[in-house]
GROMACS .gro file of C-alpha atoms in nm:
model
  195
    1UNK     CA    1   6.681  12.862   8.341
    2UNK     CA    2   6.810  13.068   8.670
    3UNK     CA    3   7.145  13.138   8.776
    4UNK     CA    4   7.135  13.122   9.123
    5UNK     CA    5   7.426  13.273   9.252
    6UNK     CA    6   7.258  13.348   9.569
    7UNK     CA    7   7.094  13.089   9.642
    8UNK     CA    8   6.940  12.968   9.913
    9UNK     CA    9   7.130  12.602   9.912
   10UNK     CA   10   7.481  12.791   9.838
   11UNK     CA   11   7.495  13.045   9.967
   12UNK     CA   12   7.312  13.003  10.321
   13UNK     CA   13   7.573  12.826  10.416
   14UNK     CA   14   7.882  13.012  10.290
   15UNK     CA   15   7.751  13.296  10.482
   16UNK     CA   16   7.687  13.114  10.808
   17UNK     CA   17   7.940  13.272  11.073
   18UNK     CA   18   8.160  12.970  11.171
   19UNK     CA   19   8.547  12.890  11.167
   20UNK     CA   20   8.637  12.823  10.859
   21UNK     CA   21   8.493  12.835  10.503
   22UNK     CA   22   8.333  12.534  10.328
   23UNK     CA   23   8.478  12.307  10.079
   24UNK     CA   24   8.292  12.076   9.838
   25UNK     CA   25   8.415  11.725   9.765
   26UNK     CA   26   8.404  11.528   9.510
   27UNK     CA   27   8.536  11.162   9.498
   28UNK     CA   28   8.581  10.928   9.214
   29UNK     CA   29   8.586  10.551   9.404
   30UNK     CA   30   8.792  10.296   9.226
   31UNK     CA   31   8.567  10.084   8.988
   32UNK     CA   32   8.390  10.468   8.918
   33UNK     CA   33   8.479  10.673   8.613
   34UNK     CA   34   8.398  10.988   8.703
   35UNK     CA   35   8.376  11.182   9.023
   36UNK     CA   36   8.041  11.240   9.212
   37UNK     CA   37   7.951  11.466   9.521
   38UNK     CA   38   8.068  11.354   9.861
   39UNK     CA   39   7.980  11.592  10.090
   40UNK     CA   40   8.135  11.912  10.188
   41UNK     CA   41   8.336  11.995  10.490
   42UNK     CA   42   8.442  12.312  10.645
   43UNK     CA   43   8.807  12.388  10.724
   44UNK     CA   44   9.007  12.739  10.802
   45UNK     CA   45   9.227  12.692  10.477
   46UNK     CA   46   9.282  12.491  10.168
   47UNK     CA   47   9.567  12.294  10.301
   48UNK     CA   48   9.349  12.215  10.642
   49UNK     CA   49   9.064  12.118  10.367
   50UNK     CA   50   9.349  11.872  10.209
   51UNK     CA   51   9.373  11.649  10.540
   52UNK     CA   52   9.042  11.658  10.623
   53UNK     CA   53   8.895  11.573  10.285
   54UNK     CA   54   9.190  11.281  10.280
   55UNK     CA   55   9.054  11.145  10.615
   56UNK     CA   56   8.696  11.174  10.610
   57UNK     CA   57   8.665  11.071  10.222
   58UNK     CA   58   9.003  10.848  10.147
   59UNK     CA   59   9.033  10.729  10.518
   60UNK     CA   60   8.861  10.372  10.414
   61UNK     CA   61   9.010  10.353  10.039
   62UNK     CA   62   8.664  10.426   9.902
   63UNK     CA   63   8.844  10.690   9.669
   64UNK     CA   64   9.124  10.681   9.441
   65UNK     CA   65   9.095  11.057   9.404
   66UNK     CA   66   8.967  11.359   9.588
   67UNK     CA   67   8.870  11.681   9.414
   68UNK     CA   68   8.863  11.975   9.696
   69UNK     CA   69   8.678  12.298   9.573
   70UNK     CA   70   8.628  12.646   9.783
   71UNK     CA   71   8.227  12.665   9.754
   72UNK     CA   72   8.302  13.018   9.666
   73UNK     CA   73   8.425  12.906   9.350
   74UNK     CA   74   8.094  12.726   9.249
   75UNK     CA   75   7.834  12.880   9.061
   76UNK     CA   76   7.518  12.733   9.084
   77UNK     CA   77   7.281  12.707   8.742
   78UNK     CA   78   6.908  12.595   8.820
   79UNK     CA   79   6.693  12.446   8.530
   80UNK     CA   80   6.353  12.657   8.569
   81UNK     CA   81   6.217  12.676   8.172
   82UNK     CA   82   5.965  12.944   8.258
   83UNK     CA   83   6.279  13.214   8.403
   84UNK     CA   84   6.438  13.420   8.138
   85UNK     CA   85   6.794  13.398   8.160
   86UNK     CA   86   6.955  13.657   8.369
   87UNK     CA   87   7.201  13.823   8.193
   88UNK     CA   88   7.391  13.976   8.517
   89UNK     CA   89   7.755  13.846   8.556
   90UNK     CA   90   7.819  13.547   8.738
   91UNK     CA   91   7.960  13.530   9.113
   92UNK     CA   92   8.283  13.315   9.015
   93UNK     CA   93   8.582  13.507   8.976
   94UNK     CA   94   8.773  13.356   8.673
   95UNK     CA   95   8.952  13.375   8.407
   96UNK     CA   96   8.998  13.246   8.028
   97UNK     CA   97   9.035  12.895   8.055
   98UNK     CA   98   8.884  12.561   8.160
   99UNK     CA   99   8.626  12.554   8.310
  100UNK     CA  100   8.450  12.201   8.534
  101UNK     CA  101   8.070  12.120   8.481
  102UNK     CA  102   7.933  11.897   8.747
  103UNK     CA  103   7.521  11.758   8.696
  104UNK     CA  104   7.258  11.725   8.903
  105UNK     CA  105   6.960  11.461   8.706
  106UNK     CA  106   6.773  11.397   8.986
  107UNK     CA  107   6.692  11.543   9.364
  108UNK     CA  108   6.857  11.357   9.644
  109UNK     CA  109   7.118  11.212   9.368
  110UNK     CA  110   7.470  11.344   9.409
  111UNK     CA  111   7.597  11.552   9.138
  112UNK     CA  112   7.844  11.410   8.894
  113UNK     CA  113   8.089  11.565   8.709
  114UNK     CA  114   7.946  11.599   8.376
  115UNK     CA  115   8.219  11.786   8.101
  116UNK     CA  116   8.491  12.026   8.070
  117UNK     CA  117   8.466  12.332   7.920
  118UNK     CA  118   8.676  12.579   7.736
  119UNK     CA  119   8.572  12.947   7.744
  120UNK     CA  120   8.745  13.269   7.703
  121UNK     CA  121   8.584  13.433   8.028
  122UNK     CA  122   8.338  13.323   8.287
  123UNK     CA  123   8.101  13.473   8.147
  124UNK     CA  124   8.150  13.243   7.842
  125UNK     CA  125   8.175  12.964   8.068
  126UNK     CA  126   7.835  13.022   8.178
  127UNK     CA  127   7.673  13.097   7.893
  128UNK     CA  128   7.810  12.753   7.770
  129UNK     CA  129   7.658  12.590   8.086
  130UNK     CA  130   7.342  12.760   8.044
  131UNK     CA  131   7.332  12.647   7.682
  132UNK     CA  132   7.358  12.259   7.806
  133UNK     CA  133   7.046  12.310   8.059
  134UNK     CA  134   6.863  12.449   7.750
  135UNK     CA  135   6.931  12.210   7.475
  136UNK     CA  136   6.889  11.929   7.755
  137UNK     CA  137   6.520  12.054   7.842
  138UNK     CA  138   6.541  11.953   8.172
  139UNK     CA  139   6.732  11.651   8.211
  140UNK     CA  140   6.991  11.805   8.469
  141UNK     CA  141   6.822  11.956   8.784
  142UNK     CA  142   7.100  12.206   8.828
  143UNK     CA  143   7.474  12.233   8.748
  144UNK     CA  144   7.812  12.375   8.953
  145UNK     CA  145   8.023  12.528   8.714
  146UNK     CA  146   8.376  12.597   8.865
  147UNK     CA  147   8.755  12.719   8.707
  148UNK     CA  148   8.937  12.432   8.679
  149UNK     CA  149   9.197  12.613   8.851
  150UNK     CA  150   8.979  12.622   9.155
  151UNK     CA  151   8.972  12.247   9.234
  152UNK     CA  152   9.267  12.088   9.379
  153UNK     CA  153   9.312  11.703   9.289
  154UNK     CA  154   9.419  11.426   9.524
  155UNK     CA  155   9.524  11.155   9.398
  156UNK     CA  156   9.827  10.984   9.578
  157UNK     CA  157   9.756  10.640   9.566
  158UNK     CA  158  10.027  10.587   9.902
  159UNK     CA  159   9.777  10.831  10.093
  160UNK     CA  160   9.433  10.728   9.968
  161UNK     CA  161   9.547  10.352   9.923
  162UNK     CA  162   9.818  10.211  10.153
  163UNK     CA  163   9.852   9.936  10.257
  164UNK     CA  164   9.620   9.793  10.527
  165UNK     CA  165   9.919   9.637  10.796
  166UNK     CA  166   9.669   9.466  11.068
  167UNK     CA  167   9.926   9.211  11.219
  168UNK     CA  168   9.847   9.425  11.563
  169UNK     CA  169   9.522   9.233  11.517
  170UNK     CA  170   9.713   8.893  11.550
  171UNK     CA  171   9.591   8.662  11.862
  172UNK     CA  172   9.960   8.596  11.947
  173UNK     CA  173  10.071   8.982  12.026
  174UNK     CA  174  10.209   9.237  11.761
  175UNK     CA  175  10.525   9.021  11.672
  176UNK     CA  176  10.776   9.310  11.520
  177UNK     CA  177  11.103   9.034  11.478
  178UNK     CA  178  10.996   8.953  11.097
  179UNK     CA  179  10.993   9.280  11.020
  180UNK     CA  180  11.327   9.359  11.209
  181UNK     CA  181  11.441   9.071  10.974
  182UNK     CA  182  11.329   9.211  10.653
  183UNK     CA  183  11.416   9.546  10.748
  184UNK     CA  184  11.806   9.428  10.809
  185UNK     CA  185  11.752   9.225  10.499
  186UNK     CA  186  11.677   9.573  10.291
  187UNK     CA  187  11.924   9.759  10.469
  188UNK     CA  188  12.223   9.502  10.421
  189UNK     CA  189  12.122   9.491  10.050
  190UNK     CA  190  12.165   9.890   9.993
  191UNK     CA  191  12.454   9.904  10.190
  192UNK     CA  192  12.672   9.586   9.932
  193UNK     CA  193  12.467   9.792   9.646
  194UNK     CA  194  12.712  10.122   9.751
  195UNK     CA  195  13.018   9.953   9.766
   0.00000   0.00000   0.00000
């Protein structure tokens, strides 16, 4: 087992000089149970990273939530059973806490999140995560350990699920006088509800 902080796969591409820094995703669809690897996008902050996470992975209501993680906050753990474990701190900045596991099984598979852990440090955290490659012997590639505080969660069902309004679609035209009706309908109602 390796901790890989610096590797190649990681952080390559943290590094690269572009706008923005890179965010991983991870989306849980609606018949899944747990959330898998999507892809990873780059944006210039976490709140740019929101909307573009929620458009290129929620745009089609393939996900019924969104986890958004700063790559920086991943540490990478590689299973190699003939590498000593490396007892130098990890690259994650973190505190006591919980801490996210996400698993790797096989290559070309996305990873999958995998368990929470609870650890007094992230050193802990990793030691934990190392423990799971061990007493696994192999059956996880790699893993991403991450602070749980790192990820943030979207899982607004009115943005990742509205409603799907395709009357524009209709041969006739885009007819808007039902909806005028129902609207004056709704209106009328609230206003005999206040007096």
């Amino acid at each position: 087992m390796t901790d890989n902080t610096a590797h190649a796969s990681l952080s390559a591409l943290t590094n690269a000089v572009d706008e923005g820094e890179v965010f991983e995703i991870f989306q849980q669809a609606p018949r899944e149970h747990i959330p898998r690897h999507g892809g990873n996008l780059r944006a210039a902050d976490s709140e740019l990273a929101i909307h573009y996470a929620r458009e290129f992975y929620g745009r089609r209501q393939e996900s019924q939530k969104i986890w958004i993680i700063p790559r920086t906050s991943l540490l990478e753990i590689c299973y190699d059973p003939a590498a000593p474990i490396d007892p130098q701190p990890a690259a994650i900045s973190a505190q006591a806490g919980l801490f996210v596991v996400f698993a790797q099984r096989q290559a070309g598979k996305p990873l999958l999140w995998l368990q929470n852990l609870t650890a007094g440090s992230q050193q802990d955290a990793r030691a934990q995560a190392l423990a799971l490659l061990q007493d696994n012997e192999g059956a996880y590639l790699r893993l991403w350990l991450c602070p749980l505080s790192a990820i943030t969660v979207l899982d607004n069902p009115d943005l990742l699920q509205p409603p799907l309004d395709r009357s524009y679609r209709r041969l006739d035209g885009y007819d808007i006088r039902e909806k005028l009706h129902i609207a004056r309908q709704r209106v009328r109602a609230q206003e005999e509800r206040q007096h």
